[in-house]
Amino acid sequence: MENTPTPKPGNKRRFNFYWIYIILTIILFALYFSGKDSTPKEDIDMGQLIEMLQNGEISKIELLNKESADIYLNEKGLRKRFPDVKANSKGESSSPNYSYQIGSLERFEEKVEQVQLESDIKNPVYITNIQRRSWVNEFLIGWLPLIAIIIFWIILMRSMGRGAMGGGGQIFNIGKSKAQLFDKDNVPVNVTFKDVAGLEEAKVEIMEIVDFLKNPEKYTKLGGKIPKGVLLVGPPGTGKTLLAKSVAGEANVPFFSISGSDFVEMFVGVGASRVRDLFKNAKEKSPCIIFIDEIDAIGRARGKNPINGGNDERESTLNQLLTEMDGFGTNSGVIVLAATNRADILDKALMRAGRFDRQIYVELPDLIGRKEIFEVHMRNLKLGPDVDREFLAKQTPGFSGADIANVCNEAALMAARKGKESIDRQDFMDAIDRIIGGLEKKNKIITADEKKVIAFHEAGHATTSWLLQYAHPLVKVTIVPRGKSLGAAWYLPEERQITTKEQLYHEMIATMGGRAAEQVVFGQISTGALSDLEKVTKQAYAMVTYYGLDEEIGNVSFYDSTGQQDFSITKPFSEKTAEIIDKEVSKLVEKAYQEALNILNTHKEGLTELAEKLVEKEVIFGEDLEHIFGKRPWNNNDNNTESHEG
Ligand code: ADP
Ligand code: ZN
């Protein structure tokens, strides 16, 4: 953190500009007057010149830059034409008396000579050629364009200085970052953790960043490095921006907000220059937060676009971002938060240590989360007595925080349209209907029936794994959609170096538990078990062909650790073996499925109780299972969880 107070850049800049203006003006005037001749010269034509030459009134003719001739009269000429002017010691005028504009130099010289010859002058006048610098001309030709450019540039810089943060639209600002700055002087960040409902886990992690920003010494004192980048991953509208803003609000530091797509412009090099500018601005305001929304717009894996052969501009923007993140010191107090809903497509280089090495998952809210979000957004609403947040939360599975904020606003508008004094339950219900209508096209909306199926499916996984000795014990089950999956269960995997056949088999049963539960309860199965089946099938093939765990195939392994064989072309076994493998795999999977059916049939009551609890709460934990099925007689205790989706 920088402790030296930085002078206000705005003032300093203006001060400099005024000086430049004043100096320029002085120079201009000085040049103008110094260049100007003090005595006025009268222009004459050829006839007058010839007359003076014939009369012998001229002392000398000076050619000035081969453009004009300065004519100096001698004593005779002066007496006749300028009686007031005294001749100098050489008997001539000390300054030119007349000026003649020359058309053609040769013709002029010829003419002067000829006239003098003809009139038989004793002391003929010779033409001297001098290069006198006319400062005015020189200045106008040589310097004016440059000065014009400088003035133009100054005006440009000034207007940039003024609109550096928010000003867009000007072509000159194209390389400037379009980041919107929120700070105490401009737009204060007035979002704090209070405004972010739910997201408890994300908040805990992000709290640490607030602490970094508030007390950097606490961490740097011990030699720790403050993280540079944190990636917020989650579906749209789940409050990633809100969370990032709340960090700035809590830590009371400036907040630069920009979208990844703002870096991308038609012109090559603009993105990179915007990144540079953004980091430059941020460093000036350190400690501060840079928030890059939709970072996937620039952070997509490089060189993976076979159609147009990659996007050079995007890649150079990404490279610049990586360079900047590497460049600023870990203790500079600039933390980059970025949001995406596609962490999987991001370039791996972004995730490397010293860049976005932390990831925080921001999921769609569960029942409790939704209730809290309703509470946050109802704070400023005039509610009728019949509004029940819990009920509304139940009506909105699959809604994001943004959707709920939308529901609240829509309900208020509906009540206002009807001229009501307060917003009642029916307004909210109508608003939900309307939002669902809009959402169904783009989002995953779960109907009540679907929710029940998903709950039983997940309860099936949970029940089987709880009741099988070697399956991983369950930690948490949710039916909140996340990513592509509709529900998820988290297990505590044991730390195993070798896995027995029994253990693999029990895991397969637990994986089949989802589909088996659908069969047991509803008598029909669904497509919802795709990833389960995929997992089980792969597992079974591995057991048979790699680990030598099948009796028919025996102790052979077709595993190729060198990775050089391409099994899709040549198989290391005969057609007959292939058939046996397929048969054994399907036998194994079927056996696991039957076993899952058995378990669930015998524990149908427990399964139903669990599923109902899941429908109600959307998230359940190991304790709930313990409550229903009793403690597991086997204790496998371990530390890291593994999630299972689908
Ligand atoms: P994202 O950046 O994830 O797409 P935003 O942070 O922009 O989503 O959320 C949009 C709006 O939705 C927020 O301004 C806020 O009103 C509302 N919102 C989203 N999540 C929450 C939440 N957890 N608590 C309160 N409001 C939320
Ligand atoms: Zn499943």
XYZ file of C-alpha atoms and ligand atoms in Angstrom:
674
model
C 0.000 0.000 0.000
C 1.214 3.439 -0.822
C 1.268 5.835 2.049
C 2.537 8.967 0.372
C -0.301 11.291 -0.415
C -0.491 11.730 -4.131
C -1.155 15.257 -5.374
C -4.447 15.713 -7.049
C -3.716 14.983 -10.662
C -6.470 17.217 -11.950
C -5.046 20.373 -10.408
C -1.533 19.670 -11.492
C -2.556 19.129 -15.043
C -4.536 22.362 -15.300
C -1.672 24.350 -13.827
C 0.681 23.077 -16.524
C -1.739 23.892 -19.256
C -2.107 27.507 -18.265
C 1.628 27.944 -18.297
C 1.873 26.515 -21.758
C -0.800 28.897 -22.982
C 0.920 31.917 -21.505
C 4.338 31.005 -22.861
C 2.941 30.361 -26.301
C 1.199 33.696 -26.396
C 4.342 35.531 -25.335
C 6.433 33.776 -27.953
C 3.917 34.569 -30.638
C 3.848 38.262 -29.831
C 7.606 38.510 -29.452
C 8.209 36.887 -32.789
C 5.622 38.991 -34.475
C 7.030 42.277 -33.286
C 10.710 41.406 -33.616
C 10.162 40.384 -37.210
C 8.393 43.560 -38.114
C 10.572 46.288 -39.656
C 10.457 49.530 -37.790
C 10.423 51.881 -40.789
C 7.681 51.504 -43.298
C 8.818 50.983 -46.872
C 6.847 52.168 -49.812
C 6.316 49.775 -52.669
C 7.330 51.132 -56.017
C 6.921 49.876 -59.569
C 9.495 49.403 -62.329
C 8.839 52.845 -63.838
C 9.691 54.647 -60.606
C 12.751 52.496 -60.094
C 14.018 53.245 -63.602
C 13.470 56.935 -63.021
C 15.512 56.884 -59.809
C 18.270 54.878 -61.466
C 18.459 57.278 -64.400
C 18.647 60.201 -62.018
C 21.375 58.501 -59.970
C 19.426 58.731 -56.747
C 20.036 55.178 -55.587
C 22.908 54.144 -53.349
C 22.345 50.391 -53.219
C 19.839 47.682 -53.928
C 19.595 44.718 -51.633
C 17.864 41.630 -52.828
C 15.937 40.111 -50.012
C 15.553 36.354 -50.232
C 15.389 36.802 -54.036
C 11.841 37.938 -53.626
C 11.962 41.640 -53.142
C 14.523 44.383 -53.457
C 15.191 46.943 -50.773
C 16.152 50.242 -52.255
C 18.460 52.605 -50.370
C 18.608 56.163 -51.612
C 21.824 58.169 -51.669
C 22.135 61.761 -50.407
C 20.763 63.150 -53.643
C 17.778 60.888 -53.606
C 17.108 61.519 -49.936
C 17.252 65.251 -50.363
C 14.740 65.017 -53.144
C 12.334 62.491 -51.738
C 12.838 62.363 -47.957
C 14.133 65.756 -46.939
C 13.636 64.949 -43.243
C 15.831 61.835 -43.322
C 19.561 62.355 -42.772
C 22.072 60.295 -44.690
C 24.602 58.283 -42.731
C 28.395 58.534 -42.877
C 28.528 56.531 -46.114
C 26.242 59.031 -47.682
C 23.216 56.815 -47.932
C 20.038 56.052 -46.110
C 20.537 53.780 -43.155
C 17.322 51.940 -43.803
C 15.660 50.981 -47.047
C 13.372 53.639 -48.441
C 11.530 51.668 -51.019
C 10.727 48.106 -51.748
C 10.265 46.527 -55.133
C 8.567 43.159 -55.575
C 10.558 41.135 -58.055
C 8.831 39.025 -60.640
C 11.772 37.387 -62.384
C 15.169 37.769 -60.798
C 17.201 37.652 -64.055
C 14.972 40.118 -65.776
C 15.247 42.482 -62.822
C 19.038 42.317 -62.718
C 19.285 42.735 -66.467
C 16.983 45.698 -66.406
C 18.873 47.472 -63.641
C 22.169 46.989 -65.461
C 20.763 48.022 -68.807
C 19.143 51.195 -67.509
C 22.360 52.301 -65.839
C 24.427 51.529 -68.934
C 22.080 53.436 -71.158
C 21.998 56.501 -68.943
C 25.772 56.352 -68.416
C 25.899 56.483 -64.624
C 29.361 57.075 -63.102
C 28.889 54.961 -59.972
C 26.646 52.180 -61.044
C 24.543 50.527 -58.416
C 25.281 46.900 -57.794
C 22.744 44.498 -56.558
C 23.730 42.752 -53.389
C 22.027 39.589 -52.530
C 21.309 39.009 -48.901
C 19.352 36.328 -47.153
C 17.629 38.166 -44.472
C 15.583 36.015 -42.224
C 12.152 37.321 -41.900
C 11.130 35.964 -38.562
C 7.502 36.367 -39.245
C 7.624 34.389 -42.426
C 9.920 31.795 -41.020
C 7.763 31.433 -38.016
C 4.557 31.183 -39.949
C 5.888 28.597 -42.334
C 8.069 26.533 -40.047
C 6.497 26.677 -36.659
C 2.864 27.444 -36.992
C 1.825 23.944 -38.066
C 3.777 22.492 -35.188
C 2.269 24.915 -32.737
C -1.170 24.224 -34.127
C -0.571 20.545 -33.549
C 0.624 21.175 -30.025
C -2.394 23.281 -29.212
C -4.678 20.692 -30.716
C -2.956 18.014 -28.678
C -3.267 20.024 -25.495
C -6.968 20.478 -26.051
C -7.223 16.780 -26.729
C -5.384 15.818 -23.577
C -7.537 18.107 -21.569
C -10.749 16.668 -22.839
C -9.353 13.188 -22.270
C -8.336 14.112 -18.780
C -11.835 15.204 -18.075
C -13.588 12.222 -19.569
C -11.003 9.578 -18.892
C -13.190 7.386 -16.735
C -16.688 7.585 -17.945
C -16.473 9.441 -21.214
C -17.036 7.277 -24.175
C -18.147 8.029 -27.640
C -15.156 10.122 -28.583
C -12.912 8.669 -31.148
C -9.874 10.045 -29.348
C -10.772 8.125 -26.241
C -10.756 4.823 -27.996
C -7.667 3.521 -26.251
C -8.914 4.620 -22.866
C -10.493 2.052 -20.659
C -14.225 2.340 -20.453
C -14.243 1.240 -16.845
C -16.759 2.926 -14.670
C -15.217 4.190 -11.494
C -17.051 4.126 -8.232
C -15.350 5.915 -5.387
C -16.036 8.400 -2.648
C -15.677 11.414 -4.929
C -17.562 10.140 -7.917
C -20.268 7.569 -7.417
C -19.884 6.038 -3.992
C -20.207 2.300 -3.706
C -23.067 1.883 -1.334
C -23.359 -1.867 -1.500
C -22.300 -3.860 1.520
C -22.674 -7.456 2.605
C -26.074 -6.545 3.974
C -27.340 -6.186 0.439
C -26.100 -9.569 -0.634
C -28.449 -12.256 0.534
C -27.504 -15.897 0.826
C -24.189 -16.862 -0.776
C -22.815 -17.619 2.666
C -19.852 -19.652 1.477
C -18.888 -17.114 -1.147
C -19.145 -14.366 1.430
C -16.787 -16.109 3.812
C -14.154 -16.333 1.100
C -14.683 -12.823 -0.079
C -14.535 -11.524 3.467
C -10.885 -12.450 3.425
C -10.297 -10.153 0.490
C -11.944 -7.306 2.337
C -9.543 -7.991 5.150
C -6.609 -7.962 2.724
C -7.617 -4.570 1.486
C -8.280 -3.173 4.926
C -5.221 -4.516 6.716
C -2.650 -5.444 4.110
C 0.182 -5.206 6.643
C -1.330 -8.003 8.667
C -0.614 -10.377 5.801
C 2.460 -8.857 4.248
C 4.164 -8.641 7.636
C 4.330 -12.396 7.747
C 5.552 -12.567 4.189
C 2.211 -13.632 2.838
C 1.158 -12.583 -0.604
C -2.129 -10.907 -1.178
C -4.066 -12.573 -3.987
C -4.129 -10.632 -7.214
C -7.143 -12.131 -8.827
C -10.327 -13.849 -7.797
C -12.651 -15.469 -10.252
C -16.347 -15.501 -9.449
C -17.998 -18.360 -11.262
C -21.707 -18.825 -11.523
C -24.805 -18.456 -13.670
C -25.960 -14.974 -14.697
C -27.875 -12.906 -12.197
C -26.640 -14.724 -9.141
C -25.037 -11.641 -7.672
C -21.432 -11.796 -8.839
C -21.302 -8.099 -9.618
C -23.123 -7.392 -6.411
C -20.629 -9.437 -4.444
C -17.655 -7.702 -6.044
C -19.204 -4.331 -5.356
C -19.864 -5.251 -1.777
C -16.175 -6.008 -1.347
C -15.394 -2.465 -2.462
C -18.160 -1.141 -0.252
C -17.006 -3.060 2.793
C -13.337 -2.262 2.342
C -14.225 1.300 1.380
C -11.941 1.372 -1.648
C -12.510 2.572 -5.221
C -14.156 0.124 -7.572
C -13.490 -0.044 -11.318
C -16.191 -1.887 -13.161
C -15.835 -2.985 -16.760
C -17.222 -5.722 -18.909
C -14.957 -8.036 -20.837
C -16.755 -7.106 -24.023
C -15.841 -3.452 -23.491
C -12.265 -4.293 -24.337
C -13.162 -5.681 -27.678
C -13.304 -3.189 -30.499
C -12.947 -3.343 -34.234
C -9.547 -1.783 -34.187
C -6.493 -3.841 -33.521
C -4.597 -2.926 -30.391
C -7.430 -1.065 -28.747
C -8.222 -3.819 -26.292
C -4.649 -4.090 -25.106
C -4.348 -0.355 -24.726
C -7.572 -0.274 -22.735
C -6.245 -2.939 -20.412
C -3.065 -0.924 -19.933
C -5.030 2.208 -19.232
C -7.304 0.448 -16.779
C -4.417 -0.881 -14.752
C -2.665 2.470 -14.851
C -5.742 4.185 -13.467
C -6.191 1.476 -10.882
C -2.644 1.715 -9.645
C -3.113 5.428 -9.098
C -6.107 4.703 -6.908
C -4.616 1.774 -5.040
C -5.819 0.103 -2.906
C -8.753 -0.605 -5.123
C -10.714 -3.275 -6.924
C -10.998 -3.910 -10.624
C -14.080 -5.857 -11.571
C -14.185 -7.443 -15.010
C -17.588 -8.847 -15.812
C -17.944 -11.530 -18.500
C -14.248 -12.132 -18.603
C -14.871 -14.973 -21.023
C -15.284 -12.333 -23.731
C -11.518 -11.896 -23.685
C -10.365 -14.826 -21.602
C -11.489 -17.652 -23.845
C -8.834 -20.243 -24.422
C -6.465 -19.034 -27.093
C -6.060 -20.672 -30.432
C -9.008 -22.957 -30.081
C -11.126 -21.453 -32.753
C -10.617 -23.508 -35.867
C -13.154 -21.562 -37.912
C -11.572 -18.151 -38.154
C -8.160 -19.238 -37.003
C -8.320 -17.442 -33.709
C -8.899 -13.825 -32.951
C -5.672 -11.904 -32.811
C -7.202 -8.841 -31.249
C -8.806 -10.822 -28.445
C -5.630 -12.754 -27.865
C -3.515 -9.645 -27.656
C -6.007 -8.204 -25.202
C -5.787 -11.329 -23.110
C -2.011 -11.305 -23.298
C -1.970 -7.722 -22.130
C -4.212 -8.628 -19.210
C -1.889 -11.455 -18.242
C 1.109 -9.180 -18.529
C -0.496 -6.528 -16.368
C -1.468 -9.059 -13.741
C 2.056 -10.424 -13.664
C 3.459 -6.947 -13.669
C 1.881 -5.393 -10.670
C 3.318 -6.467 -7.393
C 1.327 -8.668 -5.115
C 1.329 -5.973 -2.510
C 0.258 -3.106 -4.702
C -3.254 -3.307 -3.318
C -5.024 -3.771 -6.630
C -7.233 -6.846 -6.595
C -8.855 -8.009 -9.778
C -12.225 -9.676 -9.442
C -13.625 -11.244 -12.552
C -16.935 -12.902 -13.226
C -17.874 -15.600 -15.663
C -20.455 -18.280 -16.065
C -18.127 -20.381 -18.160
C -15.005 -21.091 -16.151
C -14.449 -24.160 -18.296
C -13.763 -22.210 -21.481
C -11.288 -19.827 -19.923
C -7.670 -19.916 -20.929
C -5.673 -21.970 -18.491
C -3.068 -19.222 -18.330
C -5.603 -17.042 -16.528
C -5.885 -19.525 -13.715
C -2.175 -19.851 -13.135
C -0.688 -18.831 -9.810
C -0.390 -15.103 -9.386
C -3.367 -14.432 -11.622
C -6.853 -15.660 -10.917
C -5.679 -18.338 -8.571
C -8.790 -18.219 -6.445
C -12.186 -19.257 -7.604
C -15.389 -18.608 -5.790
C -18.516 -20.390 -6.864
C -21.674 -18.365 -6.846
C -24.581 -20.704 -7.298
C -28.270 -20.207 -7.882
C -29.860 -19.578 -4.509
C -31.560 -22.355 -2.585
C -34.802 -21.977 -0.689
C -33.274 -20.127 2.236
C -31.168 -18.004 -0.067
C -34.218 -17.036 -2.092
C -36.091 -16.118 1.045
C -33.257 -13.859 2.089
C -33.048 -12.291 -1.344
C -36.775 -11.580 -1.171
C -36.166 -9.954 2.190
C -33.402 -7.741 0.812
C -35.481 -6.582 -2.097
C -38.631 -6.102 -0.052
C -36.881 -3.692 2.279
C -38.096 -0.672 0.419
C -41.456 -2.014 -0.662
C -44.803 -1.296 0.935
C -46.102 -4.753 1.615
C -49.552 -5.984 2.476
C -50.023 -8.221 5.512
C -50.495 -11.412 3.494
C -47.049 -11.436 1.887
C -45.166 -14.530 2.996
C -41.508 -14.655 1.986
C -41.149 -18.328 2.705
C -44.077 -19.112 0.472
C -42.708 -16.953 -2.331
C -39.310 -18.610 -2.035
C -41.008 -21.976 -2.485
C -42.756 -20.740 -5.587
C -39.534 -19.722 -7.272
C -37.196 -22.688 -7.657
C -34.453 -22.052 -10.174
C -34.795 -18.282 -9.924
C -31.622 -16.273 -9.706
C -31.170 -13.266 -7.453
C -31.718 -11.000 -10.426
C -34.976 -12.813 -11.247
C -36.189 -12.325 -7.700
C -35.263 -8.648 -7.760
C -37.269 -8.512 -10.942
C -40.253 -10.232 -9.313
C -40.271 -7.677 -6.512
C -40.131 -4.780 -8.908
C -42.773 -6.255 -11.178
C -45.081 -6.849 -8.205
C -44.697 -3.237 -7.130
C -45.530 -2.051 -10.637
C -48.583 -4.301 -10.795
C -49.899 -3.039 -7.475
C -49.340 0.535 -8.582
C -51.166 -0.066 -11.829
C -54.154 -1.277 -9.870
C -53.973 1.781 -7.626
C -53.322 -0.255 -4.500
C -51.989 1.134 -1.242
C -49.657 -1.790 -0.692
C -48.346 -4.805 -2.573
C -50.099 -8.040 -1.693
C -49.522 -11.706 -2.242
C -51.510 -11.850 -5.463
C -49.303 -9.172 -7.029
C -46.274 -11.270 -6.267
C -47.914 -14.382 -7.690
C -48.803 -12.522 -10.875
C -45.293 -11.171 -11.101
C -43.840 -14.667 -10.688
C -46.102 -15.960 -13.440
C -45.035 -13.189 -15.714
C -41.334 -13.713 -15.028
C -41.628 -17.461 -15.516
C -43.277 -16.782 -18.838
C -40.256 -14.764 -19.822
C -37.748 -17.099 -18.275
C -38.955 -20.354 -19.672
C -37.452 -19.565 -23.013
C -33.978 -18.867 -21.760
C -33.612 -20.401 -18.348
C -34.058 -23.659 -16.634
C -37.335 -23.479 -14.832
C -38.260 -26.416 -12.705
C -41.887 -27.337 -12.345
C -43.237 -28.788 -9.130
C -43.406 -32.265 -10.695
C -39.879 -32.087 -11.962
C -38.686 -30.909 -8.625
C -40.187 -34.014 -7.036
C -38.474 -36.298 -9.524
C -35.145 -34.581 -9.006
C -35.584 -34.809 -5.248
C -36.224 -38.548 -5.384
C -33.344 -39.060 -7.764
C -30.909 -37.280 -5.484
C -32.417 -38.940 -2.416
C -31.790 -42.268 -4.163
C -28.084 -41.477 -4.466
C -27.987 -40.307 -0.884
C -29.829 -43.311 0.539
C -27.827 -45.975 -1.288
C -24.510 -44.370 -0.500
C -25.485 -44.023 3.137
C -26.425 -47.657 3.432
C -23.459 -49.184 1.607
C -20.363 -49.791 3.604
C -17.796 -48.895 0.978
C -19.576 -46.061 -0.735
C -18.495 -42.553 0.123
C -20.615 -41.117 2.914
C -22.721 -38.192 1.916
C -22.110 -34.634 3.021
C -24.730 -32.609 1.284
C -27.446 -32.996 -1.315
C -29.107 -30.168 -3.177
C -31.755 -29.935 -5.797
C -30.739 -26.428 -6.753
C -29.847 -26.534 -10.422
C -26.221 -25.810 -11.063
C -24.543 -25.755 -14.402
C -25.974 -28.443 -16.579
C -27.132 -30.645 -13.741
C -30.416 -30.398 -11.954
C -29.238 -31.528 -8.581
C -26.078 -32.559 -6.889
C -24.772 -34.616 -4.028
C -21.463 -34.129 -2.306
C -19.588 -36.970 -0.759
C -16.645 -37.324 1.498
C -14.357 -39.555 -0.460
C -11.967 -41.653 1.486
C -8.336 -41.139 0.820
C -7.524 -44.334 -0.946
C -4.467 -45.382 -2.808
C -5.913 -48.680 -3.880
C -9.540 -49.390 -4.343
C -11.016 -52.800 -3.908
C -13.487 -54.372 -6.234
C -16.057 -54.096 -3.494
C -15.536 -50.368 -3.153
C -15.861 -49.773 -6.869
C -18.964 -51.887 -6.938
C -20.592 -50.002 -4.079
C -19.886 -46.727 -5.756
C -21.552 -48.008 -8.880
C -24.612 -48.971 -6.871
C -24.778 -45.504 -5.325
C -24.453 -43.956 -8.757
C -27.318 -46.099 -10.026
C -29.290 -45.131 -6.922
C -30.719 -42.089 -8.647
C -32.339 -43.901 -11.500
C -33.344 -46.777 -9.209
C -35.210 -44.371 -6.939
C -37.182 -43.035 -9.911
C -38.087 -46.613 -10.817
C -39.026 -47.592 -7.260
C -41.177 -44.557 -6.573
C -42.683 -43.557 -9.903
C -42.415 -46.825 -11.786
C -40.737 -45.038 -14.674
C -37.306 -43.817 -15.474
C -36.171 -40.577 -17.088
C -33.363 -39.067 -19.079
C -32.132 -37.346 -15.945
C -29.589 -40.073 -15.258
C -27.405 -39.527 -18.300
C -24.269 -38.523 -16.490
C -24.793 -41.257 -13.906
C -24.963 -43.860 -16.615
C -21.949 -42.463 -18.355
C -19.963 -42.606 -15.159
C -21.057 -46.132 -14.312
C -20.353 -47.410 -17.787
C -16.867 -45.994 -17.825
C -16.258 -47.383 -14.381
C -17.406 -50.817 -15.440
C -15.234 -50.822 -18.563
C -12.269 -49.782 -16.486
C -12.924 -52.592 -14.027
C -13.129 -55.175 -16.768
C -10.474 -54.054 -19.226
C -7.965 -52.154 -17.099
C -7.957 -53.416 -13.572
C -8.481 -57.093 -14.253
C -11.362 -57.247 -11.823
C -13.639 -59.422 -13.938
C -13.741 -63.190 -13.597
C -14.512 -63.929 -17.243
C -11.791 -61.712 -18.674
C -9.359 -62.521 -15.913
C -6.180 -60.861 -14.857
C -5.452 -59.009 -18.032
C -5.249 -55.305 -18.591
C -5.628 -53.575 -21.894
C -4.506 -50.342 -20.382
C -1.816 -48.572 -22.355
C 0.251 -46.378 -20.114
C 2.305 -45.113 -23.043
C -0.796 -43.629 -24.558
C 0.446 -44.527 -28.020
C -2.167 -46.971 -29.061
C -5.306 -45.720 -30.571
C -7.993 -48.108 -29.468
C -10.516 -46.623 -31.798
C -8.565 -48.070 -34.719
C -6.941 -51.212 -33.436
C -8.127 -53.072 -30.402
C -5.575 -55.084 -28.479
C -8.042 -57.936 -28.151
C -10.007 -60.210 -30.406
C -13.576 -59.742 -31.514
C -14.548 -62.563 -29.231
C -12.964 -60.881 -26.229
C -14.687 -57.654 -27.226
C -18.017 -59.406 -27.045
C -17.227 -60.828 -23.652
C -16.149 -57.438 -22.399
C -19.397 -55.847 -23.524
C -21.377 -58.659 -21.925
C -19.486 -58.448 -18.658
C -19.842 -54.676 -18.498
C -23.546 -54.773 -18.997
C -23.833 -57.588 -16.475
C -21.935 -55.556 -13.928
C -24.010 -52.440 -14.476
C -27.252 -54.362 -14.342
C -26.187 -56.061 -11.155
C -25.440 -52.707 -9.581
C -28.800 -51.393 -10.698
C -30.650 -54.386 -9.263
C -28.801 -53.973 -5.997
C -29.753 -50.290 -5.876
C -33.377 -51.251 -6.514
C -33.185 -53.776 -3.674
C -31.814 -51.294 -1.202
C -34.327 -48.638 -2.097
C -37.254 -51.022 -2.051
C -36.390 -52.103 1.465
C -35.864 -48.494 2.564
C -38.639 -46.927 0.578
C -40.018 -45.126 3.618
C -36.699 -43.550 4.474
C -36.192 -42.625 0.837
C -39.562 -40.937 0.673
C -38.982 -39.062 3.902
C -35.627 -37.850 2.616
C -37.022 -36.796 -0.747
C -39.820 -34.880 0.880
C -37.391 -33.099 3.103
C -35.359 -32.270 0.028
C -38.365 -30.833 -1.776
C -39.072 -28.711 1.232
C -35.570 -27.512 2.071
C -33.713 -28.006 -1.206
C -30.510 -28.714 0.670
C -29.955 -31.467 3.175
C -26.885 -32.611 5.001
C -25.418 -35.755 6.495
C -27.201 -35.084 9.770
C -30.592 -35.332 8.091
C -29.691 -38.739 6.755
C -28.443 -39.792 10.131
C -31.759 -38.695 11.523
C -33.674 -40.902 9.103
C -31.451 -43.950 8.700
C -29.451 -43.815 11.885
C -25.705 -43.537 12.227
C -23.559 -45.396 9.750
C -22.026 -48.362 11.531
C -18.781 -47.889 9.590
C -16.767 -44.835 10.219
C -14.731 -43.554 7.386
C -13.656 -40.072 8.215
C -11.861 -37.882 5.767
C -11.373 -34.405 4.666
C -12.011 -33.467 1.085
C -15.364 -33.619 -0.529
C -16.154 -34.806 -3.972
C -19.208 -33.715 -5.763
C -21.410 -35.810 -7.862
C -23.808 -34.199 -10.231
C -26.871 -35.345 -12.032
P -24.294 -11.292 -12.047
O -23.186 -10.331 -11.996
O -24.006 -12.567 -11.322
O -24.837 -11.556 -13.403
P -25.623 -9.252 -10.605
O -24.721 -9.125 -9.448
O -25.494 -8.237 -11.667
O -25.498 -10.678 -11.237
O -27.098 -9.287 -10.062
C -28.115 -8.535 -10.641
C -29.065 -8.069 -9.607
O -29.731 -9.160 -9.005
C -28.414 -7.351 -8.470
O -28.280 -5.993 -8.746
C -29.378 -7.581 -7.319
O -30.426 -6.648 -7.333
C -29.947 -8.931 -7.633
N -29.290 -9.993 -6.876
C -28.605 -11.027 -7.391
N -28.145 -11.832 -6.431
C -28.505 -11.286 -5.263
C -28.313 -11.651 -3.892
N -27.632 -12.737 -3.547
N -28.827 -10.848 -2.956
C -29.503 -9.740 -3.287
N -29.727 -9.355 -4.552
C -29.254 -10.102 -5.533
Zn -27.862 -38.796 -10.492
